[in-house]
């Protein structure tokens, strides 16, 4: 019995797609779990940042990649989670865990209400509406100063705690965040391969689906669009709550359109057809940003941050022009040749 | 309500409405020719404003500064079409929207590199003093904003409605195959529309710099507002954009005057988004399904 890479790949080919899915998740989980053992505090904070972005991007991928809808307002959903968590814990003294749960429910409810009217419209007009809604959210939290602290934001949000550990502890927060991220990943992967996921793909006009054909087959497209929007919102809200309890300070500027655009960028680069793309995209972009922050000031003079933006733009354009499906399909193909049905 | 306050709100609404109309025009020009939502439009506005401030503070008189800024921004718009949108002309509409978002990132980064984080401002054009009419104060820049918007609107109206070139532009979106058959180069028209939209954006940037300060990050919020104004009125026609812009401006001004709570932006945006959701094809019912 040999354990060469080739051999493992051979075995992977023989197992069923469902097993392969869990095998991949298992390998990924082990990788994530052993990273902190070998690294200092700095890469852990970077990995935590990647985790936040990954969860939001995963939600966006379900909305954008599975269902083919456009959203440029996910920062508002992320902010919704963060602010509701913050308000419930600092002003009503609820447990952070309960606040996280209630925030997710509430954000999902908002998404249901907004989605119900928003999805009467098709295609690109959604881009305009979600952009406007994001701006609306920004003005709302900046304006309601009694509730949200206005432009200054909220401070002293209590951390999540489990026994003696709190999420101020970087390592505890790392594991907490990534366990949640992996659970959500498993949910997304299974969702993609369910009746619900296939229905979403059938209405995905961006990747060759057709709303009319889906309707003819008896798919209630409104129902599916609203539900995927709710799920997407719940993902963003969970990430937002975790973010609020981790940094313990939130301010409106974080939840501006810039964040939404960044999440869209991650979904596109990673590959919008699979939840794995979220981790790939978030990991790549955050790493690039970190590298540029470290090394760019040595090479070129100018305000930091400008190279990041230029790099994001160039990466986005290059990926869209030459790899419209993002990076994940290529990696998948490289790992598993001639094996369809593995998502 | 006091008469003078009403007049004040009217003028401020007219001013804001002109700005939103002018913002929306950029989206209209690109959309009506290529059916692309250009999310980099707000960045053209920012770029125009920044360039005008830079040239003006270097000692170049105002009018040549604006002209230079318009030319440079138009070239940037044409470049974006030629090198980024043109290679993707066969791709789905959503890909093109994301490409323009990528361009927005690049322009923002370049602006941040050259102009930094600071906010820039200008005095009102030619130092026009504020005017008093029946107790209402009109800021010196307002007549310039309204005048320039009127000229742009009239120009586009004549151009799209009554010239061969303008009709050829519209034909590209309405009936691409037919347009090609009669010898219209769709690519050239699209290039022209991007340059024109960028130029309009630069003029808007110059106009609003004395009113609101210009900084590298103001592009995307402007994109959101301009797009909303254009959609509310009906993005496929000049009349729609004018109506949408004016309605948005008036609502924002009236809510700012009537609501003591101070955050009029929220109410104005909520009314507009709500209105758009109810009447989804715009006030003029001209927006298509796409």
Coordinates of C-alpha atoms in Angstrom, one line a residue:
Chain A
X1 CA 0.0 0.0 0.0
X2 CA 1.6 3.2 -1.1
X3 CA 0.7 6.8 -0.1
X4 CA 1.9 8.8 -3.1
X5 CA -0.1 11.8 -4.2
X6 CA -1.0 10.0 -7.4
X7 CA -2.4 7.1 -5.4
X8 CA -4.5 9.4 -3.3
X9 CA -5.9 11.0 -6.4
X10 CA -6.6 7.6 -7.9
X11 CA -8.6 6.7 -4.8
X12 CA -10.5 10.0 -4.8
X13 CA -11.6 9.3 -8.3
X14 CA -13.3 6.1 -7.2
X15 CA -15.3 7.5 -4.3
X16 CA -18.7 9.0 -4.7
X17 CA -19.1 12.8 -5.1
X18 CA -20.7 13.1 -1.7
X19 CA -17.8 11.3 0.0
X20 CA -15.4 13.4 -2.0
X21 CA -17.1 16.5 -0.8
X22 CA -16.7 15.5 2.9
X23 CA -13.1 14.3 2.2
X24 CA -12.3 17.8 0.9
X25 CA -14.0 19.5 3.8
X26 CA -12.1 17.2 6.2
X27 CA -8.7 18.0 4.6
X28 CA -9.6 21.7 4.6
X29 CA -10.6 21.5 8.3
X30 CA -7.4 19.8 9.3
X31 CA -5.4 22.4 7.4
X32 CA -7.2 25.2 9.1
X33 CA -6.9 23.7 12.5
X34 CA -3.2 23.2 12.3
X35 CA -2.3 26.6 10.9
X36 CA -2.3 28.4 14.3
X37 CA 0.0 25.8 15.8
X38 CA 2.8 26.9 13.6
X39 CA 2.2 30.6 13.3
X40 CA 2.5 33.6 15.5
X41 CA -0.2 36.1 16.5
X42 CA 0.1 38.1 13.3
X43 CA -1.0 35.5 10.7
X44 CA -3.8 34.4 13.1
X45 CA -5.3 37.9 12.9
X46 CA -4.9 37.8 9.1
X47 CA -6.6 34.4 9.1
X48 CA -9.5 35.8 11.2
X49 CA -9.9 38.6 8.7
X50 CA -10.0 36.0 5.9
X51 CA -12.6 34.1 7.9
X52 CA -15.0 37.1 8.1
X53 CA -14.7 37.9 4.5
X54 CA -15.1 34.2 3.6
X55 CA -18.4 33.9 5.4
X56 CA -19.9 37.0 3.7
X57 CA -18.5 35.9 0.3
X58 CA -20.0 32.5 0.7
X59 CA -23.4 34.1 1.2
X60 CA -22.8 36.3 -1.8
X61 CA -21.8 33.3 -3.9
X62 CA -25.0 31.5 -3.1
X63 CA -26.9 34.7 -4.2
X64 CA -24.7 35.6 -7.2
X65 CA -23.1 32.4 -8.3
X66 CA -25.9 29.9 -7.6
X67 CA -28.9 32.1 -8.4
X68 CA -27.3 34.6 -10.8
X69 CA -28.6 37.7 -9.1
X70 CA -26.5 40.8 -8.6
X71 CA -25.9 42.5 -5.2
X72 CA -23.7 45.4 -4.5
X73 CA -25.1 45.9 -1.0
X74 CA -23.9 43.0 1.1
X75 CA -22.0 45.4 3.4
X76 CA -25.4 46.5 4.6
X77 CA -26.4 43.0 5.6
X78 CA -23.0 42.5 7.3
X79 CA -23.5 45.8 9.1
X80 CA -27.0 44.8 10.1
X81 CA -25.7 41.8 11.9
X82 CA -22.9 43.8 13.6
X83 CA -25.2 46.7 14.7
X84 CA -28.0 44.6 15.9
X85 CA -25.6 42.5 17.9
X86 CA -24.0 45.6 19.3
X87 CA -27.3 47.3 20.2
X88 CA -28.7 44.2 21.9
X89 CA -25.6 43.5 24.0
X90 CA -24.7 47.1 25.0
X91 CA -28.1 48.5 25.5
X92 CA -30.3 45.5 26.4
X93 CA -27.5 43.4 28.1
X94 CA -28.4 40.2 26.2
X95 CA -25.9 37.4 26.0
X96 CA -23.7 37.8 22.9
X97 CA -24.7 34.4 21.7
X98 CA -28.4 35.2 21.9
X99 CA -27.7 38.6 20.2
X100 CA -25.9 36.8 17.3
X101 CA -28.9 34.5 16.9
X102 CA -31.4 37.3 17.1
X103 CA -29.4 39.5 14.7
X104 CA -29.3 36.6 12.1
X105 CA -33.1 36.2 12.5
X106 CA -33.8 39.9 12.2
X107 CA -31.5 40.4 9.2
X108 CA -33.1 37.4 7.5
X109 CA -36.5 39.0 8.2
X110 CA -35.4 42.3 6.6
X111 CA -34.0 40.3 3.6
X112 CA -37.3 38.5 3.2
X113 CA -39.3 41.8 3.3
X114 CA -36.9 43.6 0.9
X115 CA -36.4 40.6 -1.4
X116 CA -40.2 40.1 -1.7
X117 CA -40.5 43.5 -3.5
X118 CA -37.0 43.7 -4.9
X119 CA -37.2 40.6 -7.0
X120 CA -40.2 41.8 -9.0
X121 CA -37.4 43.4 -11.0
X122 CA -34.9 41.7 -13.1
X123 CA -31.2 41.8 -13.9
X124 CA -29.1 44.9 -13.7
X125 CA -31.6 47.2 -12.1
X126 CA -30.9 45.2 -8.9
X127 CA -27.4 46.6 -9.0
X128 CA -28.8 50.1 -8.7
X129 CA -31.2 49.2 -6.0
X130 CA -28.8 47.3 -3.8
X131 CA -26.2 50.1 -4.1
X132 CA -28.9 52.6 -3.0
X133 CA -29.9 50.3 -0.1
X134 CA -26.3 50.1 1.0
X135 CA -26.1 53.9 1.0
X136 CA -29.4 54.0 2.9
X137 CA -28.1 51.7 5.6
X138 CA -25.0 53.9 5.9
X139 CA -27.0 57.1 6.3
X140 CA -29.4 55.3 8.7
X141 CA -26.7 54.1 11.1
X142 CA -24.9 57.4 10.9
X143 CA -28.1 59.3 11.7
X144 CA -29.6 57.2 14.5
X145 CA -27.0 58.5 16.9
X146 CA -29.0 57.5 20.0
X147 CA -29.1 53.9 19.0
X148 CA -25.9 53.4 17.1
X149 CA -23.6 56.1 18.2
X150 CA -23.8 57.9 14.9
X151 CA -20.6 58.5 12.9
X152 CA -18.4 57.7 15.9
X153 CA -19.8 54.2 16.2
X154 CA -20.3 51.8 19.1
X155 CA -17.6 50.8 21.6
X156 CA -17.3 48.3 24.4
X157 CA -19.3 45.6 22.7
X158 CA -18.9 42.5 24.9
X159 CA -17.0 39.6 23.5
X160 CA -18.4 36.2 22.9
X161 CA -17.5 33.8 25.7
X162 CA -17.4 30.1 26.3
X163 CA -16.5 29.1 29.8
X164 CA -13.3 30.9 30.6
X165 CA -12.4 31.8 27.0
X166 CA -13.6 35.0 25.3
X167 CA -13.3 36.0 21.7
X168 CA -10.7 38.6 22.8
X169 CA -8.4 35.7 22.9
X170 CA -7.1 35.5 19.3
X171 CA -6.7 31.8 19.3
X172 CA -10.2 31.1 20.7
X173 CA -11.7 33.5 18.3
X174 CA -9.8 31.9 15.4
X175 CA -11.2 28.5 16.2
X176 CA -14.7 29.8 16.9
X177 CA -14.8 31.7 13.6
X178 CA -13.4 28.9 11.5
X179 CA -15.6 26.2 13.0
X180 CA -18.6 28.4 12.1
X181 CA -17.2 29.1 8.7
X182 CA -16.7 25.3 8.0
X183 CA -20.2 24.5 9.2
X184 CA -21.6 27.1 6.9
X185 CA -19.4 25.7 4.1
X186 CA -20.8 22.2 4.6
X187 CA -24.3 23.7 4.5
X188 CA -23.6 25.6 1.3
X189 CA -22.0 22.6 -0.4
X190 CA -25.0 20.4 0.5
X191 CA -27.4 23.1 -0.6
X192 CA -25.7 23.4 -4.0
X193 CA -26.3 19.7 -4.5
X194 CA -30.0 19.7 -3.3
X195 CA -33.3 20.3 -5.0
X196 CA -33.0 23.9 -3.8
X197 CA -29.6 24.3 -5.3
X198 CA -30.6 22.9 -8.7
X199 CA -33.6 25.1 -8.8
X200 CA -31.3 28.1 -8.2
X201 CA -29.1 27.0 -11.0
X202 CA -32.0 26.7 -13.3
X203 CA -32.9 30.4 -12.8
X204 CA -29.3 31.6 -13.0
X205 CA -29.5 33.7 -16.2
X206 CA -25.9 34.7 -15.7
X207 CA -24.6 31.2 -16.4
X208 CA -27.0 29.9 -19.0
X209 CA -30.2 29.3 -17.0
X210 CA -33.5 30.6 -17.9
X211 CA -36.2 32.0 -15.7
X212 CA -38.9 31.3 -18.2
X213 CA -37.8 27.6 -18.6
X214 CA -37.7 27.2 -14.9
X215 CA -41.2 28.6 -14.5
X216 CA -42.5 26.3 -17.1
X217 CA -41.0 23.4 -15.1
X218 CA -43.1 24.6 -12.1
X219 CA -40.4 26.4 -10.2
X220 CA -41.6 29.4 -8.2
X221 CA -38.8 31.7 -9.0
X222 CA -39.8 34.4 -6.6
X223 CA -39.8 31.9 -3.7
X224 CA -36.3 30.7 -4.6
X225 CA -34.9 34.1 -5.1
X226 CA -36.2 35.4 -1.8
X227 CA -35.0 32.3 0.1
X228 CA -31.5 32.5 -1.3
X229 CA -31.4 36.2 -0.4
X230 CA -32.5 35.3 3.1
X231 CA -29.8 32.7 3.4
X232 CA -27.2 35.1 2.0
X233 CA -28.3 37.7 4.5
X234 CA -28.1 35.3 7.4
X235 CA -24.5 34.4 6.4
X236 CA -23.6 38.1 6.2
X237 CA -25.3 38.8 9.5
X238 CA -23.5 35.9 11.3
X239 CA -20.2 37.3 10.0
X240 CA -21.2 40.8 11.1
X241 CA -22.1 39.7 14.6
X242 CA -18.8 37.8 15.0
X243 CA -16.9 40.8 13.7
X244 CA -18.7 43.1 16.2
X245 CA -17.9 40.9 19.1
X246 CA -14.3 40.4 18.0
X247 CA -13.2 44.0 17.3
X248 CA -15.7 45.3 20.0
X249 CA -15.8 48.6 18.1
X250 CA -17.9 49.3 15.0
X251 CA -18.4 52.4 12.9
X252 CA -20.5 53.2 9.9
X253 CA -17.7 53.6 7.5
X254 CA -16.8 49.9 7.6
X255 CA -20.2 49.1 6.1
X256 CA -19.9 51.4 3.1
X257 CA -20.2 50.4 -0.6
X258 CA -16.4 49.8 -0.7
X259 CA -16.9 46.7 1.4
X260 CA -19.7 45.4 -0.8
X261 CA -17.5 45.9 -3.9
X262 CA -14.6 44.1 -2.2
X263 CA -16.8 41.1 -1.4
X264 CA -18.0 41.0 -5.0
X265 CA -14.4 41.0 -6.1
X266 CA -13.6 38.1 -3.8
X267 CA -16.5 36.1 -5.1
X268 CA -15.5 36.7 -8.7
X269 CA -11.8 35.9 -8.2
X270 CA -12.4 32.8 -6.2
X271 CA -15.0 31.5 -8.5
X272 CA -18.7 32.1 -8.1
X273 CA -19.9 28.6 -8.9
X274 CA -18.8 27.0 -5.7
X275 CA -18.6 28.0 -2.0
X276 CA -15.0 27.0 -2.1
X277 CA -14.4 30.1 -4.2
X278 CA -15.2 32.2 -1.2
X279 CA -12.2 30.9 0.8
X280 CA -10.0 31.1 -2.3
X281 CA -11.0 34.7 -3.1
X282 CA -11.0 36.0 0.4
X283 CA -7.6 34.3 1.1
X284 CA -6.1 35.7 -2.0
X285 CA -7.3 39.2 -1.7
X286 CA -6.5 39.6 2.0
X287 CA -3.0 38.0 1.5
X288 CA -2.3 40.4 -1.4
X289 CA -3.4 43.3 0.7
X290 CA -1.2 42.2 3.6
X291 CA 1.8 41.7 1.3
X292 CA 1.3 45.1 -0.3
X293 CA 1.1 46.8 3.1
X294 CA 4.3 45.1 4.1
X295 CA 6.4 45.6 1.0
X296 CA 4.9 48.4 -1.2
X297 CA 6.1 51.3 1.0
X298 CA 9.7 50.1 0.5
X299 CA 9.4 50.2 -3.3
X300 CA 7.2 53.1 -4.2
X301 CA 6.5 56.4 -2.4
X302 CA 2.9 57.4 -1.9
X303 CA -0.1 56.9 0.4
X304 CA -0.5 53.3 1.5
X305 CA -3.8 51.9 0.2
X306 CA -3.5 53.2 -3.3
X307 CA -1.6 50.1 -4.5
X308 CA -4.2 47.8 -2.9
X309 CA -7.0 49.5 -4.8
X310 CA -5.1 49.5 -8.1
X311 CA -4.2 45.8 -7.5
X312 CA -7.8 44.9 -6.8
X313 CA -9.0 46.6 -10.0
X314 CA -6.4 45.0 -12.2
X315 CA -7.0 41.5 -10.7
X316 CA -10.7 41.9 -11.2
X317 CA -10.3 43.0 -14.8
X318 CA -7.8 40.3 -15.6
X319 CA -9.8 37.5 -14.0
X320 CA -13.1 38.6 -15.6
X321 CA -11.5 38.9 -19.1
X322 CA -9.5 35.7 -19.0
X323 CA -11.1 33.4 -16.4
X324 CA -14.7 34.5 -16.3
X325 CA -15.5 31.5 -13.9
X326 CA -12.8 32.5 -11.4
X327 CA -9.9 30.5 -10.1
X328 CA -11.7 27.6 -8.4
X329 CA -12.8 25.6 -11.5
X330 CA -9.2 25.5 -12.6
X331 CA -7.9 24.3 -9.3
X332 CA -10.7 21.7 -9.2
X333 CA -9.8 20.5 -12.7
X334 CA -6.2 20.2 -11.7
X335 CA -6.9 18.1 -8.6
X336 CA -9.6 15.9 -10.1
X337 CA -9.3 15.3 -13.8
X338 CA -12.4 13.9 -15.6
X339 CA -14.5 13.8 -12.5
X340 CA -17.8 15.6 -13.0
X341 CA -20.3 16.2 -10.2
X342 CA -17.8 17.1 -7.6
X343 CA -18.7 20.5 -6.2
Chain B
X1 CA -44.6 77.4 6.0
X2 CA -42.9 80.7 5.3
X3 CA -42.8 81.9 1.7
X4 CA -39.0 82.5 1.8
X5 CA -38.3 79.1 3.3
X6 CA -40.3 77.5 0.5
X7 CA -38.4 79.5 -2.1
X8 CA -35.1 78.5 -0.4
X9 CA -36.1 74.8 -0.5
X10 CA -37.1 75.2 -4.1
X11 CA -33.8 76.6 -5.2
X12 CA -31.8 74.1 -3.1
X13 CA -34.0 71.3 -4.7
X14 CA -33.3 72.7 -8.1
X15 CA -29.6 72.8 -7.4
X16 CA -29.5 69.2 -6.1
X17 CA -31.9 68.1 -8.9
X18 CA -29.6 69.5 -11.5
X19 CA -26.6 67.7 -10.0
X20 CA -28.5 64.4 -9.9
X21 CA -29.7 64.9 -13.4
X22 CA -26.2 65.6 -14.6
X23 CA -25.0 62.5 -12.8
X24 CA -27.7 60.4 -14.3
X25 CA -26.9 61.7 -17.8
X26 CA -23.6 59.8 -17.7
X27 CA -25.4 56.5 -17.0
X28 CA -28.0 57.3 -19.7
X29 CA -25.4 57.9 -22.4
X30 CA -23.5 54.7 -21.8
X31 CA -26.6 52.6 -21.1
X32 CA -28.6 53.8 -24.1
X33 CA -25.8 52.9 -26.4
X34 CA -24.2 49.8 -24.9
X35 CA -26.7 48.5 -22.3
X36 CA -23.9 48.6 -19.8
X37 CA -24.3 50.0 -16.3
X38 CA -21.1 52.0 -15.8
X39 CA -20.3 51.8 -12.1
X40 CA -17.1 53.9 -12.8
X41 CA -19.2 56.9 -13.6
X42 CA -18.9 58.3 -10.1
X43 CA -15.1 57.9 -10.4
X44 CA -15.1 60.1 -13.6
X45 CA -16.9 62.8 -11.5
X46 CA -14.3 62.5 -8.8
X47 CA -11.5 62.5 -11.4
X48 CA -12.9 65.6 -13.1
X49 CA -13.2 67.5 -9.8
X50 CA -9.7 66.5 -8.7
X51 CA -8.2 67.5 -12.0
X52 CA -9.9 70.9 -12.0
X53 CA -8.8 71.7 -8.5
X54 CA -5.2 70.6 -9.4
X55 CA -5.0 72.8 -12.6
X56 CA -6.8 75.7 -11.0
X57 CA -4.4 75.8 -8.0
X58 CA -1.5 75.6 -10.4
X59 CA -2.6 79.0 -11.8
X60 CA -4.4 77.9 -14.9
X61 CA -7.6 79.9 -15.4
X62 CA -10.9 78.2 -14.6
X63 CA -12.3 77.6 -18.1
X64 CA -9.1 76.0 -19.5
X65 CA -8.8 74.0 -16.3
X66 CA -12.2 72.6 -16.8
X67 CA -11.6 71.9 -20.5
X68 CA -8.4 70.1 -19.7
X69 CA -10.1 68.0 -17.1
X70 CA -12.9 67.1 -19.4
X71 CA -10.4 66.1 -22.2
X72 CA -8.3 64.0 -19.8
X73 CA -11.3 62.3 -18.3
X74 CA -12.8 61.6 -21.7
X75 CA -9.6 60.0 -22.7
X76 CA -9.7 57.9 -19.6
X77 CA -13.3 56.9 -20.4
X78 CA -12.3 56.0 -24.0
X79 CA -9.3 54.0 -22.7
X80 CA -11.5 52.1 -20.3
X81 CA -13.8 51.1 -23.2
X82 CA -11.1 50.2 -25.6
X83 CA -8.9 48.1 -23.3
X84 CA -11.4 46.7 -20.8
X85 CA -15.0 46.7 -22.0
X86 CA -14.3 46.2 -25.7
X87 CA -12.5 42.8 -25.2
X88 CA -15.5 41.7 -23.2
X89 CA -18.2 42.9 -25.6
X90 CA -19.5 39.4 -26.1
X91 CA -19.8 38.6 -22.4
X92 CA -23.0 38.8 -20.4
X93 CA -24.1 42.2 -19.1
X94 CA -23.3 41.3 -15.5
X95 CA -19.6 40.7 -16.4
X96 CA -19.4 44.1 -18.0
X97 CA -20.9 45.7 -14.8
X98 CA -18.3 44.0 -12.7
X99 CA -15.6 45.1 -15.2
X100 CA -16.6 48.7 -14.7
X101 CA -16.5 48.0 -10.9
X102 CA -12.9 46.9 -11.4
X103 CA -12.2 50.2 -13.3
X104 CA -13.7 52.1 -10.4
X105 CA -11.2 50.4 -8.1
X106 CA -8.3 51.3 -10.4
X107 CA -9.3 54.9 -10.8
X108 CA -9.8 55.2 -7.0
X109 CA -6.4 53.8 -6.4
X110 CA -4.7 56.2 -8.9
X111 CA -6.6 59.2 -7.4
X112 CA -5.5 58.1 -3.9
X113 CA -1.9 57.8 -5.1
X114 CA -1.8 61.3 -6.6
X115 CA -4.1 63.3 -4.4
X116 CA -4.0 61.4 -1.1
X117 CA -6.7 61.3 1.5
X118 CA -7.4 65.0 1.8
X119 CA -10.6 66.7 0.8
X120 CA -10.3 69.3 -2.0
X121 CA -12.5 72.3 -2.5
X122 CA -12.9 75.3 -4.8
X123 CA -14.5 78.7 -4.5
X124 CA -17.7 79.3 -6.5
X125 CA -17.0 79.8 -10.2
X126 CA -15.5 83.2 -10.9
X127 CA -16.1 84.0 -7.2
X128 CA -19.8 84.6 -7.9
X129 CA -21.3 86.1 -4.8
X130 CA -24.5 84.7 -3.2
X131 CA -27.7 86.2 -4.4
X132 CA -30.7 87.2 -2.2
X133 CA -34.2 86.8 -3.7
X134 CA -37.2 87.4 -1.5
X135 CA -35.4 86.3 1.6
X136 CA -34.0 83.2 0.0
X137 CA -30.2 82.9 -0.3
X138 CA -28.8 81.3 -3.4
X139 CA -25.2 80.2 -3.3
X140 CA -23.1 81.6 -6.1
X141 CA -22.3 78.2 -7.6
X142 CA -26.0 77.3 -8.0
X143 CA -26.7 79.3 -11.2
X144 CA -23.6 77.7 -12.8
X145 CA -24.8 74.2 -11.8
X146 CA -28.3 74.8 -13.2
X147 CA -27.0 76.5 -16.3
X148 CA -24.4 73.9 -17.1
X149 CA -26.9 71.1 -16.6
X150 CA -29.4 72.8 -18.8
X151 CA -26.9 73.2 -21.6
X152 CA -25.8 69.5 -21.3
X153 CA -29.5 68.4 -21.3
X154 CA -30.3 70.5 -24.3
X155 CA -27.2 69.3 -26.1
X156 CA -28.0 65.7 -25.5
X157 CA -31.6 66.2 -26.4
X158 CA -30.7 67.7 -29.8
X159 CA -27.9 65.2 -30.3
X160 CA -29.8 62.1 -29.6
X161 CA -33.1 63.2 -31.1
X162 CA -32.1 65.2 -34.1
X163 CA -28.7 64.3 -35.5
X164 CA -27.7 61.3 -37.6
X165 CA -24.8 60.6 -35.2
X166 CA -27.1 60.6 -32.2
X167 CA -29.7 58.4 -33.9
X168 CA -26.9 56.0 -34.9
X169 CA -25.9 55.8 -31.2
X170 CA -29.4 54.9 -30.1
X171 CA -29.7 52.4 -32.9
X172 CA -26.7 50.4 -31.5
X173 CA -28.6 49.5 -28.4
X174 CA -32.1 49.1 -29.9
X175 CA -31.2 47.0 -32.9
X176 CA -27.5 46.1 -33.0
X177 CA -27.8 43.8 -36.0
X178 CA -29.8 46.3 -38.0
X179 CA -27.4 49.1 -37.0
X180 CA -24.5 47.0 -38.2
X181 CA -26.3 46.2 -41.5
X182 CA -26.7 49.9 -42.3
X183 CA -23.0 50.5 -41.7
X184 CA -22.9 51.8 -38.1
X185 CA -19.8 50.7 -36.3
X186 CA -21.2 49.7 -32.9
X187 CA -17.7 49.6 -31.3
X188 CA -16.9 53.1 -32.4
X189 CA -20.2 54.3 -31.2
X190 CA -19.7 52.6 -27.8
X191 CA -16.2 54.1 -27.6
X192 CA -17.7 57.5 -28.2
X193 CA -20.4 57.0 -25.6
X194 CA -17.9 56.1 -22.9
X195 CA -15.8 59.2 -23.8
X196 CA -18.9 61.4 -23.8
X197 CA -20.1 60.0 -20.4
X198 CA -16.7 60.5 -18.9
X199 CA -16.7 64.1 -20.2
X200 CA -20.1 64.8 -18.7
X201 CA -18.9 63.2 -15.5
X202 CA -15.9 65.5 -15.4
X203 CA -18.1 68.6 -15.9
X204 CA -20.3 67.4 -13.0
X205 CA -17.1 67.0 -10.9
X206 CA -16.1 70.6 -11.7
X207 CA -19.6 71.8 -10.9
X208 CA -20.0 70.1 -7.5
X209 CA -16.5 70.7 -6.1
X210 CA -17.3 74.2 -4.8
X211 CA -20.5 72.7 -3.2
X212 CA -19.3 69.5 -1.7
X213 CA -15.7 68.7 -1.1
X214 CA -14.0 66.2 -3.4
X215 CA -12.1 63.3 -2.1
X216 CA -10.8 60.0 -3.7
X217 CA -13.6 57.9 -2.1
X218 CA -16.6 59.9 -3.1
X219 CA -17.1 58.0 -6.4
X220 CA -19.2 55.0 -5.4
X221 CA -21.7 56.9 -3.3
X222 CA -22.2 59.3 -6.3
X223 CA -22.6 56.3 -8.6
X224 CA -25.3 54.9 -6.3
X225 CA -27.2 58.2 -6.2
X226 CA -26.9 58.9 -9.9
X227 CA -28.0 55.4 -10.8
X228 CA -31.0 55.7 -8.5
X229 CA -32.0 59.0 -10.0
X230 CA -31.6 57.6 -13.5
X231 CA -33.6 54.4 -12.7
X232 CA -36.4 56.3 -11.0
X233 CA -37.0 58.5 -14.0
X234 CA -36.4 55.9 -16.6
X235 CA -32.8 55.3 -17.7
X236 CA -33.4 54.9 -21.4
X237 CA -34.6 58.4 -22.2
X238 CA -33.2 61.9 -21.5
X239 CA -36.6 63.1 -20.2
X240 CA -36.6 60.2 -17.7
X241 CA -33.2 61.1 -16.4
X242 CA -34.2 64.8 -16.0
X243 CA -37.4 63.9 -14.2
X244 CA -35.6 61.4 -11.9
X245 CA -32.9 63.8 -11.0
X246 CA -35.3 66.7 -10.3
X247 CA -37.6 64.5 -8.3
X248 CA -34.7 63.2 -6.2
X249 CA -33.3 66.7 -5.7
X250 CA -36.7 68.1 -4.7
X251 CA -37.4 65.3 -2.3
X252 CA -34.0 65.6 -0.7
X253 CA -34.4 69.3 -0.3
X254 CA -37.9 69.2 1.1
X255 CA -37.1 66.4 3.6
X256 CA -34.1 68.4 4.6
X257 CA -36.3 71.4 5.3
X258 CA -39.2 69.7 7.0
X259 CA -37.6 67.0 9.1
X260 CA -35.9 68.4 12.2
X261 CA -34.2 65.1 12.9
X262 CA -31.5 66.2 10.4
X263 CA -30.9 63.0 8.5
X264 CA -32.8 63.8 5.4
X265 CA -30.6 61.5 3.2
X266 CA -32.3 58.4 4.7
X267 CA -35.8 59.6 4.1
X268 CA -35.1 60.8 0.6
X269 CA -33.3 57.5 -0.3
X270 CA -36.1 55.5 1.2
X271 CA -38.8 57.4 -0.7
X272 CA -36.9 57.0 -4.0
X273 CA -36.1 53.3 -3.5
X274 CA -39.7 52.7 -2.3
X275 CA -41.0 54.5 -5.3
X276 CA -38.8 52.6 -7.7
X277 CA -39.9 49.3 -6.1
X278 CA -43.5 50.2 -6.6
X279 CA -43.2 51.7 -10.0
X280 CA -40.5 49.5 -11.2
X281 CA -40.1 50.8 -14.8
X282 CA -39.5 54.3 -13.7
X283 CA -41.8 57.3 -13.7
X284 CA -42.0 57.4 -17.4
X285 CA -42.4 53.6 -17.7
X286 CA -39.6 53.5 -20.2
X287 CA -37.1 51.2 -18.5
X288 CA -37.0 47.8 -20.2
X289 CA -36.7 44.5 -18.5
X290 CA -32.9 44.2 -18.8

